[in-house]
CSV table of C-alpha atoms in Angstrom, one decimal:
chain,number,residue,atom,x,y,z
Q,14,MET,CA,78.0,134.0,121.5
Q,15,SER,CA,74.6,133.2,121.2
Q,16,ARG,CA,73.8,129.9,120.8
Q,17,LEU,CA,70.7,127.9,120.0
Q,18,PHE,CA,70.9,124.3,120.8
Q,19,ILE,CA,67.9,122.2,119.6
Q,20,LEU,CA,67.5,118.2,119.4
Q,21,LEU,CA,65.4,117.7,117.0
Q,22,ALA,CA,64.4,114.8,114.4
Q,23,PHE,CA,64.0,115.7,110.9
Q,24,VAL,CA,61.6,113.2,109.1
Q,25,CYS,CA,61.2,114.3,105.4
Q,26,VAL,CA,59.4,112.9,102.3
Q,27,LEU,CA,62.1,112.5,99.6
Q,28,THR,CA,59.8,114.5,97.0
Q,29,SER,CA,58.7,117.1,99.6
Q,30,CYS,CA,62.7,117.4,100.7
Q,31,ASN,CA,63.7,117.7,96.9
Q,32,ASN,CA,60.7,120.4,96.5
Q,33,GLU,CA,62.3,124.1,96.2
Q,34,ASN,CA,59.4,125.6,97.8
Q,35,ASP,CA,60.7,125.5,101.3
Q,36,ALA,CA,57.2,126.2,102.5
Q,37,GLU,CA,55.9,123.2,101.2
Q,38,LYS,CA,58.5,120.9,102.8
Q,39,THR,CA,57.8,118.1,105.5
Q,40,GLN,CA,57.7,119.4,109.1
Q,41,ASP,CA,60.3,118.9,111.5
Q,42,GLN,CA,59.5,116.7,114.8
Q,43,THR,CA,61.2,117.1,118.4
Q,44,SER,CA,62.6,114.2,120.2
Q,45,SER,CA,64.7,113.3,122.7
Q,46,PRO,CA,68.0,111.1,122.7
Q,47,GLY,CA,67.5,107.8,122.4
Q,48,GLU,CA,64.2,107.5,120.6
Q,49,GLY,CA,65.3,106.1,117.6
Q,50,ALA,CA,68.3,108.4,117.3
Q,51,GLU,CA,71.1,106.7,118.7
Q,52,LEU,CA,73.8,105.8,116.2
Q,53,LYS,CA,75.4,102.1,116.4
Q,54,GLN,CA,79.0,102.6,117.7
Q,55,GLU,CA,81.4,102.1,114.7
Q,56,THR,CA,83.5,98.4,115.5
Q,57,TYR,CA,87.2,98.3,115.2
Q,58,GLU,CA,86.8,96.2,111.8
Q,59,GLU,CA,84.6,99.1,110.2
Q,60,THR,CA,86.9,101.7,111.5
Q,61,LEU,CA,89.8,100.2,109.6
Q,62,VAL,CA,87.8,99.6,106.6
Q,63,CYS,CA,86.5,103.0,106.8
Q,64,LEU,CA,90.3,104.2,107.0
Q,65,GLN,CA,91.6,102.6,104.1
Q,66,ASP,CA,90.8,105.3,101.6
Q,67,PRO,CA,93.1,108.5,102.4
Q,68,PHE,CA,89.9,110.7,101.7
Q,69,HIS,CA,86.9,108.9,103.8
Q,70,ILE,CA,85.7,110.8,106.5
Q,71,CYS,CA,85.0,108.7,109.2
Q,72,GLU,CA,83.9,109.0,113.1
Q,73,SER,CA,87.2,108.5,114.4
Q,74,GLY,CA,88.9,111.0,111.7
Q,75,ILE,CA,90.6,110.7,108.2
Q,76,GLN,CA,93.7,108.4,107.4
Q,77,SER,CA,96.1,111.0,108.2
Q,78,ALA,CA,94.7,111.9,111.6
Q,79,SER,CA,92.6,110.7,114.2
Q,80,LEU,CA,91.1,112.0,117.2
Q,81,GLN,CA,93.5,111.7,119.8
Q,82,ASP,CA,96.4,111.2,117.7
Q,83,TYR,CA,99.6,113.4,118.4
Q,84,LEU,CA,99.6,116.2,116.1
Q,85,ALA,CA,103.1,115.7,115.3
Q,86,ASP,CA,102.3,112.2,113.9
Q,87,VAL,CA,99.7,113.2,111.5
Q,88,MET,CA,100.8,111.7,107.8
Q,89,ILE,CA,100.0,113.8,104.8
Q,90,GLU,CA,101.9,111.6,102.3
Q,91,PRO,CA,98.6,109.9,101.2
Q,92,LEU,CA,96.7,113.3,100.3
Q,93,ASN,CA,99.3,114.7,98.1
Q,94,VAL,CA,99.4,117.8,99.9
Q,95,ALA,CA,100.0,120.9,98.0
Q,96,GLN,CA,101.3,122.9,101.2
Q,97,LEU,CA,101.7,122.3,104.8
Q,98,GLY,CA,101.4,124.9,107.4
Q,99,ASP,CA,101.2,125.2,111.1
Q,100,SER,CA,100.3,128.0,113.5
Q,101,LEU,CA,99.0,128.6,117.1
Q,102,ASP,CA,95.7,130.1,117.5
Q,103,GLU,CA,94.4,131.4,120.7
Q,104,GLY,CA,91.4,132.8,122.8
Q,105,ASN,CA,89.8,132.4,126.0
Q,106,GLY,CA,92.9,132.0,127.9
Q,107,TYR,CA,93.5,129.1,125.9
Q,108,VAL,CA,96.3,128.6,122.9
Q,109,TRP,CA,96.3,125.3,120.5
Q,110,LEU,CA,98.3,124.2,117.7
Q,111,VAL,CA,96.8,124.2,114.0
Q,112,ARG,CA,98.3,122.2,110.9
Q,113,THR,CA,96.7,123.0,108.0
Q,114,LEU,CA,96.8,120.7,104.6
Q,115,HIS,CA,96.4,122.9,101.7
Q,116,MET,CA,94.6,120.4,98.8
Q,117,ASP,CA,94.6,120.9,95.6
Q,118,LYS,CA,90.8,121.9,96.2
Q,119,GLY,CA,90.5,123.6,99.7
Q,120,LYS,CA,91.9,123.0,103.1
Q,121,VAL,CA,92.2,120.8,106.1
Q,122,TYR,CA,92.9,122.0,109.3
Q,123,ILE,CA,93.8,119.4,111.9
Q,124,GLU,CA,93.6,121.3,115.2
Q,125,GLY,CA,95.6,120.5,118.6
Q,126,ASN,CA,93.9,120.3,122.5
Q,127,PHE,CA,93.2,123.2,124.0
Q,128,ILE,CA,96.2,124.4,126.5
Q,129,ASP,CA,96.0,126.8,129.6
Q,130,GLU,CA,98.4,129.7,128.2
Q,131,ARG,CA,100.2,129.8,131.0
Q,132,LYS,CA,101.2,126.1,130.7
Q,133,ALA,CA,101.6,126.5,127.1
Q,134,ASP,CA,105.5,125.8,126.5
Q,135,GLU,CA,107.1,124.2,123.7
Q,136,GLU,CA,107.2,121.0,125.4
Q,137,GLU,CA,103.4,121.2,125.8
Q,138,ILE,CA,102.9,122.6,122.4
Q,139,ASN,CA,104.7,119.9,120.8
Q,140,SER,CA,103.1,116.9,122.4
Q,141,SER,CA,99.6,118.2,121.1
Q,142,ARG,CA,97.1,115.7,120.6
Q,143,VAL,CA,94.2,116.0,117.5
Q,144,ASN,CA,91.1,117.7,119.3
Q,145,ARG,CA,89.3,118.7,115.8
Q,146,ILE,CA,89.4,118.0,112.3
Q,147,ARG,CA,87.8,121.0,110.3
Q,148,ILE,CA,87.3,119.6,106.8
Q,149,GLU,CA,86.5,122.4,103.9
Q,150,SER,CA,87.8,120.4,100.8
Q,151,PRO,CA,85.3,118.7,98.7
Q,152,GLN,CA,87.6,115.7,98.0
Q,153,PHE,CA,86.6,114.5,101.0
Q,154,TYR,CA,83.4,112.6,101.8
Q,155,THR,CA,81.1,110.3,104.4
Q,156,GLN,CA,80.1,107.2,104.5
Q,157,GLU,CA,77.0,108.1,102.4
Q,158,GLY,CA,78.7,110.5,100.0
Q,159,LEU,CA,78.4,114.0,101.5
Q,160,THR,CA,80.7,116.5,101.0
Q,161,VAL,CA,81.8,119.9,101.3
Q,162,GLY,CA,79.3,122.0,98.7
Q,163,LYS,CA,76.7,119.8,99.2
Q,164,THR,CA,73.4,121.1,100.6
Q,165,LEU,CA,71.3,121.0,103.4
Q,166,GLY,CA,68.8,119.3,101.2
Q,167,ASP,CA,71.3,116.9,100.5
Q,168,LEU,CA,72.1,116.3,103.9
Q,169,LEU,CA,68.4,115.9,104.9
Q,170,GLU,CA,67.9,113.2,102.0
Q,171,VAL,CA,70.5,110.8,103.5
Q,172,TYR,CA,69.6,111.5,106.7
Q,173,SER,CA,65.4,111.5,106.3
Q,174,ASP,CA,64.7,110.0,109.3
Q,175,SER,CA,67.5,111.4,112.3
Q,176,ALA,CA,67.6,113.4,115.0
Q,177,PHE,CA,70.0,116.2,115.0
Q,178,TYR,CA,71.6,118.8,117.2
Q,179,LEU,CA,71.4,122.3,116.4
Q,180,VAL,CA,73.9,124.6,117.2
Q,181,SER,CA,73.9,128.8,115.6
Q,182,GLN,CA,77.3,129.8,115.6
Q,183,PRO,CA,76.4,133.2,114.3
Q,184,ASP,CA,80.0,134.8,114.2
Q,185,TYR,CA,80.9,132.2,111.6
Q,186,GLY,CA,77.9,132.3,109.8
Q,187,VAL,CA,77.0,128.4,110.3
Q,188,LEU,CA,74.6,126.3,111.8
Q,189,ASP,CA,76.1,123.3,113.3
Q,190,LEU,CA,74.4,120.1,112.6
Q,191,SER,CA,75.0,116.6,114.4
Q,192,ARG,CA,73.2,113.2,114.8
Q,193,PHE,CA,73.2,112.0,118.5
Q,194,ASN,CA,76.4,110.1,119.6
Q,195,SER,CA,78.2,110.9,116.0
Q,196,HIS,CA,81.7,112.8,116.0
Q,197,ILE,CA,80.8,114.2,112.6
Q,198,HIS,CA,79.2,117.3,112.5
Q,199,PHE,CA,77.8,119.5,109.5
Q,200,LEU,CA,78.5,123.3,109.4
Q,201,VAL,CA,75.7,124.9,106.9
Q,202,GLU,CA,76.2,128.5,105.6
Q,203,LEU,CA,73.2,130.5,107.2
Q,204,ASP,CA,73.2,134.5,107.6
Q,205,SER,CA,72.5,136.1,111.2
Q,206,ALA,CA,69.2,136.9,110.2
Q,207,ARG,CA,67.7,133.8,109.6
Q,208,MET,CA,69.5,132.5,112.5
Q,209,GLU,CA,68.0,135.2,115.1
Q,210,ALA,CA,64.7,133.9,113.5
Q,211,LEU,CA,65.1,130.3,114.4
Q,212,GLU,CA,65.1,131.2,118.1
Q,213,SER,CA,61.6,131.2,118.3
Q,214,GLU,CA,60.8,128.4,115.9
Q,215,ALA,CA,59.5,125.1,117.0
Q,216,SER,CA,60.9,123.3,113.9
Q,217,PRO,CA,63.8,125.3,113.0
Q,218,LEU,CA,64.8,123.5,110.2
Q,219,SER,CA,62.1,123.6,107.9
Q,220,LYS,CA,62.6,127.5,107.9
Q,221,VAL,CA,66.4,126.9,106.1
Q,222,PRO,CA,66.4,126.8,102.7
Q,223,SER,CA,67.2,123.0,101.5
Q,224,SER,CA,69.7,125.0,99.2
Q,225,GLN,CA,72.2,126.2,101.8
Q,226,ALA,CA,75.7,124.9,101.1
Q,227,ILE,CA,77.9,122.6,103.8
Q,228,ARG,CA,80.6,124.8,104.3
Q,229,SER,CA,82.8,122.6,106.7
Q,230,ILE,CA,82.6,118.9,107.7
Q,231,VAL,CA,84.0,118.7,111.3
Q,232,ILE,CA,85.2,115.3,113.0
Q,233,MET,CA,85.5,116.3,117.2
């Protein structure tokens, strides 16, 4: 999979972010980690407050499942899950357990740690810890009110002066955006032709239409 790793600080004037004419957007500016990009670490008290709402997306996870918790301890009662399913995914010599929560709208995938398939016995799989939480349901929201279905324009309006890591994932048709030192990733829909065009751009986000939707919000 070809990947595009870029760190950029998106500096955007609010009016130009909302402008439908992409050519008139304010240009990006590159920066290195630490240049006003580093996030303040969430305190224990802030984490507790964040996790009080079962639909709140926090740096550590969601109320039902936090990173590095045992997958077997996932709590689904607060979410009114319509259906629950477990599956075992595999790839590149590894297997991992996936617990899928079917919500009233969309799904949430809670994925376990990667296990060498040569060592993947029942005990090892059953003791899986949460490695990633992929949210594809608009019922969940971040502290700033971002949800699946919002757009790149909405994201950049909230974080108008933040540094982002960009990773293209052409096999999945998404561009992965994450702020420096954050566990929360926003996967924005993008076709392969636009991804290829970003390879030669110094300010790649300026070439992505602000109307592109957030397909998933991932905590990892």
